JSON list of C-alpha atoms (C1' of nucleotides) in Angstrom, two decimals:
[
{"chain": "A", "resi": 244, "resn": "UNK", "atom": "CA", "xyz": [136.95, 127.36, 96.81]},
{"chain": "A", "resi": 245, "resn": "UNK", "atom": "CA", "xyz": [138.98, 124.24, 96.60]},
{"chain": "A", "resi": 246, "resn": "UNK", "atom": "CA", "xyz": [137.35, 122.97, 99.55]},
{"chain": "A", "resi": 247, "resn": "UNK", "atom": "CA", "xyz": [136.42, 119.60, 99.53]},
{"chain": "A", "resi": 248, "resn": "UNK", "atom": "CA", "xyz": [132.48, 119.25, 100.23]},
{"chain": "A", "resi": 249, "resn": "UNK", "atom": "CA", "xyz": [133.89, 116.62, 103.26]},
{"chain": "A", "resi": 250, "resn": "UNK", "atom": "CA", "xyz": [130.08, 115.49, 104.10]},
{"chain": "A", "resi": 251, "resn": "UNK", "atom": "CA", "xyz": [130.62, 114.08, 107.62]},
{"chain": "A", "resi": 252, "resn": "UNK", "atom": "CA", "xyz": [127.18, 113.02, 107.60]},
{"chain": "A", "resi": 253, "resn": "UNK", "atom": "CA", "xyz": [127.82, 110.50, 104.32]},
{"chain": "A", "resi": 254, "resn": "UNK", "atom": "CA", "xyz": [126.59, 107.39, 107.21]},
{"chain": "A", "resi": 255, "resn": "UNK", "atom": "CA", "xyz": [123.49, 109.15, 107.92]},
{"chain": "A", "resi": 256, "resn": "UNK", "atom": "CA", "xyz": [123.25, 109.74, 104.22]},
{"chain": "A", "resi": 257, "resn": "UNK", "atom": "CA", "xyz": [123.35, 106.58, 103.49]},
{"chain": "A", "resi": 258, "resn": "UNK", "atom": "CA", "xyz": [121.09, 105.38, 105.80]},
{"chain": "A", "resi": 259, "resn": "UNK", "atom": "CA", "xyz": [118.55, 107.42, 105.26]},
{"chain": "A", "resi": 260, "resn": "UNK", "atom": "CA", "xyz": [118.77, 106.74, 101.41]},
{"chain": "A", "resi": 261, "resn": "UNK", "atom": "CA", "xyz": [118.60, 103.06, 102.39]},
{"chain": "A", "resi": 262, "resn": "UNK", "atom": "CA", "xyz": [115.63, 103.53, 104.27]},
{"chain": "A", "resi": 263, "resn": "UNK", "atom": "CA", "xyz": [113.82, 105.16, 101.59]},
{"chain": "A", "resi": 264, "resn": "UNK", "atom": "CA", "xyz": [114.70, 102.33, 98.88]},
{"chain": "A", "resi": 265, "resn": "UNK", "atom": "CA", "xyz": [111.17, 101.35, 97.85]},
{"chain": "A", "resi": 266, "resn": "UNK", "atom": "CA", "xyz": [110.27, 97.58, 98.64]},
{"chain": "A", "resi": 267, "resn": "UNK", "atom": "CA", "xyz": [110.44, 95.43, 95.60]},
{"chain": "A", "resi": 268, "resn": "UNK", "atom": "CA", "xyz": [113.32, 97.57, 94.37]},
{"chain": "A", "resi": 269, "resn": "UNK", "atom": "CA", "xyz": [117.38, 97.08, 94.87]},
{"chain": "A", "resi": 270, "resn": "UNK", "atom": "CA", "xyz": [119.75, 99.89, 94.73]},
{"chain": "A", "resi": 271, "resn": "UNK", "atom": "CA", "xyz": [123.86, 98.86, 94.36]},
{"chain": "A", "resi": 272, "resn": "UNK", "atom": "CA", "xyz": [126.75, 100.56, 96.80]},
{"chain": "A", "resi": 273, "resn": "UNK", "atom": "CA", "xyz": [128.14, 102.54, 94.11]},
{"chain": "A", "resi": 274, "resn": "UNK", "atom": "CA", "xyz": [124.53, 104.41, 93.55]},
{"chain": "A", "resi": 275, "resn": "UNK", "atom": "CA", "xyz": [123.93, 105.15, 97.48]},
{"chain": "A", "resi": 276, "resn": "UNK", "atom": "CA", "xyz": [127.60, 106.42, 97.68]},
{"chain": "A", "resi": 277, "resn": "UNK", "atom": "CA", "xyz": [127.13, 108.68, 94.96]},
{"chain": "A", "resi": 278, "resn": "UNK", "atom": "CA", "xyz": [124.11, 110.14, 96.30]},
{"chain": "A", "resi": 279, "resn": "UNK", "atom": "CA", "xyz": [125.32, 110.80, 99.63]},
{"chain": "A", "resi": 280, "resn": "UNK", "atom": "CA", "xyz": [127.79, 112.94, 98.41]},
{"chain": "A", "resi": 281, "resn": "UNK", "atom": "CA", "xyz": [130.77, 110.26, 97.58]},
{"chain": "A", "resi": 282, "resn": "UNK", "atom": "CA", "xyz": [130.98, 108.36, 94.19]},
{"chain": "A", "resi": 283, "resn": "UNK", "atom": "CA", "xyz": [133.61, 106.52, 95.27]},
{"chain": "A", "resi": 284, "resn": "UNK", "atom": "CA", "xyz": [132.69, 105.67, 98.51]},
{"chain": "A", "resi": 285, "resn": "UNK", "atom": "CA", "xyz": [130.98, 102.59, 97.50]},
{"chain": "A", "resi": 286, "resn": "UNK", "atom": "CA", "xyz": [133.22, 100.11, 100.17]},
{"chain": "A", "resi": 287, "resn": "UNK", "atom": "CA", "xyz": [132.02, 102.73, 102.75]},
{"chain": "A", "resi": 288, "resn": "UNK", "atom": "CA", "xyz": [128.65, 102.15, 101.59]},
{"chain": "A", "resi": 289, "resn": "UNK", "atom": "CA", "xyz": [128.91, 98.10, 102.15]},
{"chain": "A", "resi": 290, "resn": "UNK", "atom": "CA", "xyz": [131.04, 98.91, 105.67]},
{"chain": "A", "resi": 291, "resn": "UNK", "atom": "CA", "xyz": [128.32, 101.57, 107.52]},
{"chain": "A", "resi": 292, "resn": "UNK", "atom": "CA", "xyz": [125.86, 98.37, 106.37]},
{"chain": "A", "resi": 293, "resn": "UNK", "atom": "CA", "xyz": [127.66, 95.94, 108.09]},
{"chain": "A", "resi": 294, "resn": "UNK", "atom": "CA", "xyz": [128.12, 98.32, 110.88]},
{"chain": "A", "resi": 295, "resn": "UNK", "atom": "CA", "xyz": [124.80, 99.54, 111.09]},
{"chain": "A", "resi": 296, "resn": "UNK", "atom": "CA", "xyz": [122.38, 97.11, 109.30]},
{"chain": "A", "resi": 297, "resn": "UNK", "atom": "CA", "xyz": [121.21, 95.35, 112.89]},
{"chain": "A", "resi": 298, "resn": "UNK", "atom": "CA", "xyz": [121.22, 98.17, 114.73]},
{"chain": "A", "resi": 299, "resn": "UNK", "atom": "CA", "xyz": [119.53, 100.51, 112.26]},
{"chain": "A", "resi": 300, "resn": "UNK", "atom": "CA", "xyz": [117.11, 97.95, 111.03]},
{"chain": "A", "resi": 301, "resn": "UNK", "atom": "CA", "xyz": [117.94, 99.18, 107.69]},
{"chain": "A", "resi": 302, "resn": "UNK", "atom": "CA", "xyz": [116.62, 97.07, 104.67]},
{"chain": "A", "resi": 303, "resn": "UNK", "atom": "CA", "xyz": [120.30, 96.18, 103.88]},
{"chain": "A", "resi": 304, "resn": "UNK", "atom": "CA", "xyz": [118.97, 93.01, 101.63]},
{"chain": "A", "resi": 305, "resn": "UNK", "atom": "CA", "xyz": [118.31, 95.74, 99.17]},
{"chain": "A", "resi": 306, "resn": "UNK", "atom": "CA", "xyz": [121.38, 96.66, 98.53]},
{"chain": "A", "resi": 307, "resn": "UNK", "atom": "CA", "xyz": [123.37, 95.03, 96.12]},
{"chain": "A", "resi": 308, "resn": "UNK", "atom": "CA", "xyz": [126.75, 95.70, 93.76]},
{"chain": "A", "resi": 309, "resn": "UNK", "atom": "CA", "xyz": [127.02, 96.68, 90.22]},
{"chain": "A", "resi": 310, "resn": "UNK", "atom": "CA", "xyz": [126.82, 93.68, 88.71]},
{"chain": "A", "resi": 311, "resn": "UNK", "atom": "CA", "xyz": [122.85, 93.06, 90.66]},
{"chain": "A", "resi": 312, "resn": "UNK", "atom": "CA", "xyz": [124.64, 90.38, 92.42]},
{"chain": "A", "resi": 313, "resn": "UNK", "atom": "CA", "xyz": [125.09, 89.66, 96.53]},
{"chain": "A", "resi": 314, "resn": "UNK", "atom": "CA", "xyz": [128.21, 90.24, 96.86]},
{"chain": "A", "resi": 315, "resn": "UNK", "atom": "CA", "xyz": [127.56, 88.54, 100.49]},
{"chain": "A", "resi": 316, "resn": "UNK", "atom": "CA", "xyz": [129.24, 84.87, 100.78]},
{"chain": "A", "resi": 317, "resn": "UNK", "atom": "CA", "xyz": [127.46, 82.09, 101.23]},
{"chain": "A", "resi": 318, "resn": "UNK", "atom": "CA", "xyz": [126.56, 80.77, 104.61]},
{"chain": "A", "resi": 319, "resn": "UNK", "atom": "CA", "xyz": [127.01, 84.58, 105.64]},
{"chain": "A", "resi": 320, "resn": "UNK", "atom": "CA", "xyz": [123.79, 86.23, 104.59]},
{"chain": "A", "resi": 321, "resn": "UNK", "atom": "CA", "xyz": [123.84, 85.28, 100.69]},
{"chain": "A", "resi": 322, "resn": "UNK", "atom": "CA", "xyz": [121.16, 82.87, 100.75]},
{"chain": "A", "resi": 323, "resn": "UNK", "atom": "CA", "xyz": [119.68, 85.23, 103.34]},
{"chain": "A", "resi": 324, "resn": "UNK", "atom": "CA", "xyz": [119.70, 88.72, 101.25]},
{"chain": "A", "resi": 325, "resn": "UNK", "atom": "CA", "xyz": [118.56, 86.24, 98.20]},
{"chain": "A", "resi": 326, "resn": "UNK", "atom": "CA", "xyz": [115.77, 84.92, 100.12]},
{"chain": "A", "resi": 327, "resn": "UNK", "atom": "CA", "xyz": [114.33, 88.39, 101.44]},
{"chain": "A", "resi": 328, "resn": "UNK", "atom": "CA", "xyz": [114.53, 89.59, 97.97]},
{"chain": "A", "resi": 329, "resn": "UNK", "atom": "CA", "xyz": [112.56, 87.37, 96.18]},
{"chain": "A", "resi": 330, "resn": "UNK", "atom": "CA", "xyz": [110.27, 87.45, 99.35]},
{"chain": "A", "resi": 331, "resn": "UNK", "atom": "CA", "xyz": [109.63, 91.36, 97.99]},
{"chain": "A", "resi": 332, "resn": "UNK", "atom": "CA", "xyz": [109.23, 90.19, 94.17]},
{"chain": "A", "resi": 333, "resn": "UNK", "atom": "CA", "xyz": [112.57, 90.79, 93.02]},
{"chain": "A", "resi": 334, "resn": "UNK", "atom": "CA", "xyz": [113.84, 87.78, 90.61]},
{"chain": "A", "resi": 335, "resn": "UNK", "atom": "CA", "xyz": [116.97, 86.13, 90.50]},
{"chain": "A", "resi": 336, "resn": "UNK", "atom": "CA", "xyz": [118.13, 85.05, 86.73]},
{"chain": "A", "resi": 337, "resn": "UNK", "atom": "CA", "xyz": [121.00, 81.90, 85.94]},
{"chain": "A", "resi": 338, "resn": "UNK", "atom": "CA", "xyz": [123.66, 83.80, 86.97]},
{"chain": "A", "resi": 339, "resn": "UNK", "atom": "CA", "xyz": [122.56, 84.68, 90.42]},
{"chain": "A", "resi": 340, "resn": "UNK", "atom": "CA", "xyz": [121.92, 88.34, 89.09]},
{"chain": "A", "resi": 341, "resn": "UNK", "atom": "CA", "xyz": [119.05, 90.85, 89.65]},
{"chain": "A", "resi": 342, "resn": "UNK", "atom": "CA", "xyz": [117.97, 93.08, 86.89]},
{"chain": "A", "resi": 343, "resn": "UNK", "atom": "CA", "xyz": [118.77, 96.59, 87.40]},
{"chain": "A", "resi": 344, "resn": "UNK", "atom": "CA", "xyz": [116.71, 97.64, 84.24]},
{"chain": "A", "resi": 345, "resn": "UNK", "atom": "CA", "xyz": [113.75, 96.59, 86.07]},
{"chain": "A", "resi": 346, "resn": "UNK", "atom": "CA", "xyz": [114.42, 96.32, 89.44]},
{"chain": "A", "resi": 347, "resn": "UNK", "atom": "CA", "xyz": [117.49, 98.89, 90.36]},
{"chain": "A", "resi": 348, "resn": "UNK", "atom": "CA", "xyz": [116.00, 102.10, 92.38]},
{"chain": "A", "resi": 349, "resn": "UNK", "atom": "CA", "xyz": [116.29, 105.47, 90.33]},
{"chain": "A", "resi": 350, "resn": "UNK", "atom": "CA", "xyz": [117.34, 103.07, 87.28]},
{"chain": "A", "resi": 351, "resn": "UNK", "atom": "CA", "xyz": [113.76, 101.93, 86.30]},
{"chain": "A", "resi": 352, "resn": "UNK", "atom": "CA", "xyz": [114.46, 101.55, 82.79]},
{"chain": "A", "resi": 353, "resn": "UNK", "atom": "CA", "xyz": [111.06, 100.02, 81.73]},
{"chain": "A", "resi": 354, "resn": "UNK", "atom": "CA", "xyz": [111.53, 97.72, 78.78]},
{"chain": "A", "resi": 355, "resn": "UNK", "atom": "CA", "xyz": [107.89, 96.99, 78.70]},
{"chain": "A", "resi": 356, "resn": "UNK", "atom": "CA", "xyz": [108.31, 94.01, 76.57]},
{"chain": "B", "resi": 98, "resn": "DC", "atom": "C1'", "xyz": [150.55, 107.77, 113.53]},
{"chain": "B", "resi": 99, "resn": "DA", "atom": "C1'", "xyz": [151.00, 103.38, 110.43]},
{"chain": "B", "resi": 100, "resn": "DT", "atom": "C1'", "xyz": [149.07, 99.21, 108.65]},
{"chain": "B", "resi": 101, "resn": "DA", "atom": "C1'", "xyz": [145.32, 96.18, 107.41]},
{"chain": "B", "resi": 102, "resn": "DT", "atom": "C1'", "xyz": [140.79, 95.30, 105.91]},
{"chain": "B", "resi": 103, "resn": "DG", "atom": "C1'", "xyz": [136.41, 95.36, 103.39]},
{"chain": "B", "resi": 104, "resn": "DA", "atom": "C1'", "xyz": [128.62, 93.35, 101.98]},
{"chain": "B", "resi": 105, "resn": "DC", "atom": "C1'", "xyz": [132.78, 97.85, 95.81]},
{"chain": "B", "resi": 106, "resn": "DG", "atom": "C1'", "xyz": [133.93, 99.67, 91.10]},
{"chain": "B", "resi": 107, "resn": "DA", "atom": "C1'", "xyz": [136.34, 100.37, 87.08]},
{"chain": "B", "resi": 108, "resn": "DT", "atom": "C1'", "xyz": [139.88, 98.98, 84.05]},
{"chain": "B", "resi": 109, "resn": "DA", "atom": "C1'", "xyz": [143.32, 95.86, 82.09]},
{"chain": "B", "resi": 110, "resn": "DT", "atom": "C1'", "xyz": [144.46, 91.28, 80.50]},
{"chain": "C", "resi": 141, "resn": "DA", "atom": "C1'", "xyz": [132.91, 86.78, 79.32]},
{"chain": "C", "resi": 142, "resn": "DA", "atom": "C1'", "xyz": [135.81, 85.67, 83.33]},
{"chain": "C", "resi": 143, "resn": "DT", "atom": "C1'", "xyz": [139.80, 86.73, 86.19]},
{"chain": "C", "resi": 144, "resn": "DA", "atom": "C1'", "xyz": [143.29, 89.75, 88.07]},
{"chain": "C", "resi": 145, "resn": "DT", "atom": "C1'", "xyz": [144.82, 94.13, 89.76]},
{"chain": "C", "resi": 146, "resn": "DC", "atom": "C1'", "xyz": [144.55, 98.79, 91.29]},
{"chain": "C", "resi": 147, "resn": "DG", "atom": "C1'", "xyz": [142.17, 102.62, 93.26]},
{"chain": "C", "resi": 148, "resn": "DC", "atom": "C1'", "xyz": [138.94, 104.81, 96.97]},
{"chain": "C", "resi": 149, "resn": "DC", "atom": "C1'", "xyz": [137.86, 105.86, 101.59]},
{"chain": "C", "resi": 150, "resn": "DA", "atom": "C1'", "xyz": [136.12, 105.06, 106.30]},
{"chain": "C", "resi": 151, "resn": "DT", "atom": "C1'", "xyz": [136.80, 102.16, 110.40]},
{"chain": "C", "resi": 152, "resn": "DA", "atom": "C1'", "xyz": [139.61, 98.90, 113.26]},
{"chain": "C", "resi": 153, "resn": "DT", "atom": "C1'", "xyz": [143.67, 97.58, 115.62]}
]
DNA sequence: CATATGACGATAT
DNA sequence: AATATCGCCATAT
């Protein structure tokens, strides 16, 4: 079967996945999009958020990209997502960046220094 | 139906 | 390491 596993219910995936991101923990776009079914669906990811994030009441702060950055601009929920991170113990190094080692959801690499 | 856009990601330079 | 460009895919117009 070459059929494509077309998972019309990648939103409520991704909600749902959002919703069960542990507080104190940050998961990026690409990692909800591959569990819901689309590894490249990461933009879709950041869209259904914007879409849905008020309406939902999803914990959208926690989601961040790759790079455990807020890809959010500034005076348009940067300082905002920032804020309600830290608020839930997450720190913020130099460069503005999160660390996924410690903080990124199903990435808990422990480094136990 | 075609074009544009976007809270991304990976790769190339 | 930082910037530029392309690719992906759903929603909007």
């Amino acid at each position: 079967m070459t059929q494509k596993p077309i998972e019309q219910n990648f939103q409520e995936k991704v909600i749902r996945l959002i919703r069960n991101i542990p507080s104190g923990m940050v998961a990026t776009y690409g990692q909800i999009a591959k569990c819901a079914g689309n590894p490249r669906g990461a933009r879709q990811v950041s869209y259904i958020l914007h879409a849905l994030s008020g309406k939902e009441k999803l914990p959208w702060h926690r989601v961040i990209n790759s790079k455990g950055g807020i890809s959010l601009k500034p005076r348009h929920g940067y300082e905002l997502q920032k804020q309600l991170l830290e608020d839930e113990g997450i720190v913020f190094d130099d460069d503005d960046r999160v660390d996924l080692k410690r903080f990124g959801w199903l990435n808990q690499g422990r480094l136990d220094k």
